[in-house]
PDB file of C-alpha atoms in Angstrom:
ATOM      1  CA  UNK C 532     -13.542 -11.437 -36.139  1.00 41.00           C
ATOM      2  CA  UNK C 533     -15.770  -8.267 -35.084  1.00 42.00           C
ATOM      3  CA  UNK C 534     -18.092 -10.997 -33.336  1.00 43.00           C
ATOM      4  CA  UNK C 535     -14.840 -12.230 -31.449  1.00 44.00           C
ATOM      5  CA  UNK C 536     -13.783  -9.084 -30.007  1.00 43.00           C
ATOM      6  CA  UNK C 537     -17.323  -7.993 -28.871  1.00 41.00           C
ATOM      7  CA  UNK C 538     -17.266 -11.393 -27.074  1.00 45.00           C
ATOM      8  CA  UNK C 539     -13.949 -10.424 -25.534  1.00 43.00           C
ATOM      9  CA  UNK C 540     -15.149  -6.856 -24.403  1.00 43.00           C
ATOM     10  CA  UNK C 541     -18.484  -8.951 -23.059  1.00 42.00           C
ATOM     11  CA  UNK C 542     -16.859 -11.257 -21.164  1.00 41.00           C
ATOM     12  CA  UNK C 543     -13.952  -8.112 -19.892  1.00 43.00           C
ATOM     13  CA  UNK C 544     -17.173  -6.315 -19.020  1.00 42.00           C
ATOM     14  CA  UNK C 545     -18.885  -9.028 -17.342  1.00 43.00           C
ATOM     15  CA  UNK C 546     -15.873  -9.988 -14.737  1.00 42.00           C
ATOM     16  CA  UNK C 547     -15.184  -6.409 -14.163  1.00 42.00           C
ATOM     17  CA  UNK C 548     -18.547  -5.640 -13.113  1.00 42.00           C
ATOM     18  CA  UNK C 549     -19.030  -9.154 -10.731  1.00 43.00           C
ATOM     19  CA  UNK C 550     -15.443  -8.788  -9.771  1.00 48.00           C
ATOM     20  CA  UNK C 551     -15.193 -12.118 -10.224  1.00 44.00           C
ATOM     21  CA  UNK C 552     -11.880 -11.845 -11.724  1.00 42.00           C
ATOM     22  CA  UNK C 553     -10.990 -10.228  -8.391  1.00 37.00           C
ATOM     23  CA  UNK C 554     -10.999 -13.095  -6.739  1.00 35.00           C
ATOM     24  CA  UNK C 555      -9.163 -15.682  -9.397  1.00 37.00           C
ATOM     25  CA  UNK C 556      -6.580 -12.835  -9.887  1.00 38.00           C
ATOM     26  CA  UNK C 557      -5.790 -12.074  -6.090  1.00 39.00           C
ATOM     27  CA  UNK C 558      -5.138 -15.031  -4.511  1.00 41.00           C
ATOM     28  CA  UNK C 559      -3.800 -13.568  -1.259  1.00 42.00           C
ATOM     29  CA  UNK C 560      -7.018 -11.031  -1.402  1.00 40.00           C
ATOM     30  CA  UNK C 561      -7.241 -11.604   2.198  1.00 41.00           C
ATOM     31  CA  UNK C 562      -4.111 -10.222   3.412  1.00 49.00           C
ATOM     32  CA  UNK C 563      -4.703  -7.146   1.174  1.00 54.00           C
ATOM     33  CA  UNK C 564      -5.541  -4.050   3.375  1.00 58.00           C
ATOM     34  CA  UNK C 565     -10.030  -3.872   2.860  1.00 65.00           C
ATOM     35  CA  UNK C 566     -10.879  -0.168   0.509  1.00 79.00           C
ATOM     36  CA  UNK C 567     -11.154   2.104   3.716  1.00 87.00           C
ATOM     37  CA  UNK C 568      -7.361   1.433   5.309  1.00 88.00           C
ATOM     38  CA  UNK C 569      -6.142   1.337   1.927  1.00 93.00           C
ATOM     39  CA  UNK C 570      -7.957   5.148   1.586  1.00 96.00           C
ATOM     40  CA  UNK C 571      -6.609   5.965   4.829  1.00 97.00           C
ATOM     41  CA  UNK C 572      -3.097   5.047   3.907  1.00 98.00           C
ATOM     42  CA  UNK C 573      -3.215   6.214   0.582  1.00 98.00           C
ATOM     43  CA  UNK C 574      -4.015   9.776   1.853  1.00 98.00           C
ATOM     44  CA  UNK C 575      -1.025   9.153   4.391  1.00 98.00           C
ATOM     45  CA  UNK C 576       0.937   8.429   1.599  1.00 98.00           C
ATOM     46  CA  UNK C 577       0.013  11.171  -0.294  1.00 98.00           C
ATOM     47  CA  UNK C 578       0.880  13.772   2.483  1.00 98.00           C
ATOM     48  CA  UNK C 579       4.602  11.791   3.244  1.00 98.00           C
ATOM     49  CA  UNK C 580       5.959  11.519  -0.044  1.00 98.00           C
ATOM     50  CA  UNK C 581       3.433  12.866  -2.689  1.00 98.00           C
ATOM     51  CA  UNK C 582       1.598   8.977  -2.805  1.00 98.00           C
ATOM     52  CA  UNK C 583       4.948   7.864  -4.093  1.00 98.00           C
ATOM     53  CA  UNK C 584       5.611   4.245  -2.974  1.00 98.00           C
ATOM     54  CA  UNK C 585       8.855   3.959  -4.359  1.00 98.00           C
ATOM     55  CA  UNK C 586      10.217   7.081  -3.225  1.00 98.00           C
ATOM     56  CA  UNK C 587      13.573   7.230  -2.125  1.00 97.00           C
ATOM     57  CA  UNK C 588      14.621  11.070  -1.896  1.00 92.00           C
ATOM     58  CA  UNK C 589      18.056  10.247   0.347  1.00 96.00           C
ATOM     59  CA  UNK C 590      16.812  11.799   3.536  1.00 96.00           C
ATOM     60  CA  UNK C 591      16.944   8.328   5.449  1.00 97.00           C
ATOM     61  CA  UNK C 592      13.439   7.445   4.799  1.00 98.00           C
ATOM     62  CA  UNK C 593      11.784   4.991   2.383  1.00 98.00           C
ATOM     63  CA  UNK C 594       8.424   4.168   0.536  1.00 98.00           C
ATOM     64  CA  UNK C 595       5.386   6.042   0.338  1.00 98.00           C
ATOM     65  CA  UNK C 596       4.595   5.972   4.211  1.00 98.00           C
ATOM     66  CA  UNK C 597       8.538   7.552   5.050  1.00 98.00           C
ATOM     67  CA  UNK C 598       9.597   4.357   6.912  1.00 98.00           C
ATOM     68  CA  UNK C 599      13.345   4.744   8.616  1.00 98.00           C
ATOM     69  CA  UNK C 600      15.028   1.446   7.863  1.00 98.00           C
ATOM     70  CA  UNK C 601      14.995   0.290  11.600  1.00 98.00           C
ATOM     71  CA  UNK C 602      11.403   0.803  11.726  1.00 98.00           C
ATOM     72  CA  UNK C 603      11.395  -1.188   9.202  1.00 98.00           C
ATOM     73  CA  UNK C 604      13.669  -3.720  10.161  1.00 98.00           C
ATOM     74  CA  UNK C 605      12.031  -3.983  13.709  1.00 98.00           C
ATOM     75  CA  UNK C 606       8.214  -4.544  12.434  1.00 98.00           C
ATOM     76  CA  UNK C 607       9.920  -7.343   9.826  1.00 98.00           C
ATOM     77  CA  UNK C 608       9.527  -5.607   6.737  1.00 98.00           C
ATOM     78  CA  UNK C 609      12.924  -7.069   5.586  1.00 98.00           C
ATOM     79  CA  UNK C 610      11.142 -10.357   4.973  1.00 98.00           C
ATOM     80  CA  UNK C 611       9.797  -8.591   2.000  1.00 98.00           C
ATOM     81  CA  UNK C 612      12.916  -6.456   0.915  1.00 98.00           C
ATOM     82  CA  UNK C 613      16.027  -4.618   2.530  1.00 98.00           C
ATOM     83  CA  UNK C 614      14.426  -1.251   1.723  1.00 98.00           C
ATOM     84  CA  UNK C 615      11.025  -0.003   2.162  1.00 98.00           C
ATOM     85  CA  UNK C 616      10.815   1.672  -0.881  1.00 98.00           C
ATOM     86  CA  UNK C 617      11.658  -1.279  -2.728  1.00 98.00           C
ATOM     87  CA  UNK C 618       8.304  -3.313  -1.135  1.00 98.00           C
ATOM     88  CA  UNK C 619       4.864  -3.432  -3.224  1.00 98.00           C
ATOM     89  CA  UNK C 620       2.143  -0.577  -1.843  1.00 98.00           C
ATOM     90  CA  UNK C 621       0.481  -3.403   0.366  1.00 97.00           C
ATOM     91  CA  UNK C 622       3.801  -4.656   1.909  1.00 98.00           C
ATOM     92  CA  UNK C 623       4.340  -1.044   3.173  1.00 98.00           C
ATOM     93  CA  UNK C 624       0.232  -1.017   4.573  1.00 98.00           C
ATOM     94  CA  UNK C 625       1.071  -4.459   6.181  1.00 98.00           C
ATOM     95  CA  UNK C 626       3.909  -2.829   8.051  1.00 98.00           C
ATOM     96  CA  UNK C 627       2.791   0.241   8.519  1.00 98.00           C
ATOM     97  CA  UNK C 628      -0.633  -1.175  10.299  1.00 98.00           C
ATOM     98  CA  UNK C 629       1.308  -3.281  12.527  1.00 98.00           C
ATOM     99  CA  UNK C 630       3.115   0.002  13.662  1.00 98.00           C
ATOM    100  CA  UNK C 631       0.142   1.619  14.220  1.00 98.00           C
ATOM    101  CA  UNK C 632      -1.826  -0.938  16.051  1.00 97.00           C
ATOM    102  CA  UNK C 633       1.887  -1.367  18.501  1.00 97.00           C
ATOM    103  CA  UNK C 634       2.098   2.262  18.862  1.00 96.00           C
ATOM    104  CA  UNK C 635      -1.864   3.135  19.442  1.00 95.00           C
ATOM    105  CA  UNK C 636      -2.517   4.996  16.592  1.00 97.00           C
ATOM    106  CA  UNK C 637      -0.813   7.607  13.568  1.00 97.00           C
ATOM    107  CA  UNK C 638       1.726   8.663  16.171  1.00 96.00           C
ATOM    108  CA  UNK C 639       4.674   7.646  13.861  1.00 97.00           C
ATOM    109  CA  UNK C 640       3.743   9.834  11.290  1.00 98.00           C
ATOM    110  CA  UNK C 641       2.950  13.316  13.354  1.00 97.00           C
ATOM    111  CA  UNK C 642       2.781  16.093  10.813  1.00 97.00           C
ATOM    112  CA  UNK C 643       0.929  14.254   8.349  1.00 98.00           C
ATOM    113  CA  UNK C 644      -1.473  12.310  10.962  1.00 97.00           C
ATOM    114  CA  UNK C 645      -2.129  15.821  12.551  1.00 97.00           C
ATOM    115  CA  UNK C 646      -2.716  17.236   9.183  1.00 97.00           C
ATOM    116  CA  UNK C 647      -5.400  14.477   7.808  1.00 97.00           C
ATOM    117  CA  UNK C 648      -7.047  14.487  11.548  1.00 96.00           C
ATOM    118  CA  UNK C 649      -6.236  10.820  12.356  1.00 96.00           C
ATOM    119  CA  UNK C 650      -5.415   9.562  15.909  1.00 94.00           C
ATOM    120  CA  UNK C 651      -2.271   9.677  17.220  1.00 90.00           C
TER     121      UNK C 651
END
């Protein structure tokens, strides 16, 4: 049995290291935002609503990037759910980068984009 589980943490060890696991885990890893737009909307996050995905805090904005619902609603995040907040992390990126790229940069976010020196 000992043998067993030091197989188990071998192999754990193995796949977390190649990443290989990754890869059979993920299968939509290409639609998932690459490690330096995550960081960038992760620290976005962080400044709208505490890196809180899911928050709701009934001021009329959603998720972890603030959306309004018509924002929202107009970029066709209502494929994924009614409410932003309700939407997985990367749902709210896939949005959220498709308002940036229309609007030409952070500009929907202005205290926050000011405050983390990103283009508006």
């Amino acid at each position: 049995m000992e043998f067993h589980r030091f197989t188990k943490w071998t192999v754990a060890a193995a796949i977390a290291v190649s990443g290989s696991a990754l890869v059979a885990v993920a299968p939509n890893a290409a639609a998932a935002p690459t490690d330096d737009r995550a960081a960038v909307w992760d620290r976005l996050a962080g400044c709208e609503s505490g890196g809180n995905w899911s928050a709701n805090t009934g001021n009329g904005y959603y998720g972890g990037l603030q959306f309004s619902r018509s924002t929202w609603a107009a970029y066709g995040g209502e494929r994924y759910n009614r409410y932003p907040h309700r939407a997985s992390r990367e749902q709210q990126i896939e949005i959220a980068e498709q308002v940036r790229a229309d609007r030409g940069g952070y500009g929907a976010w202005p205290a926050c984009s000011r405050k983390l020196g990103l283009p508006r």
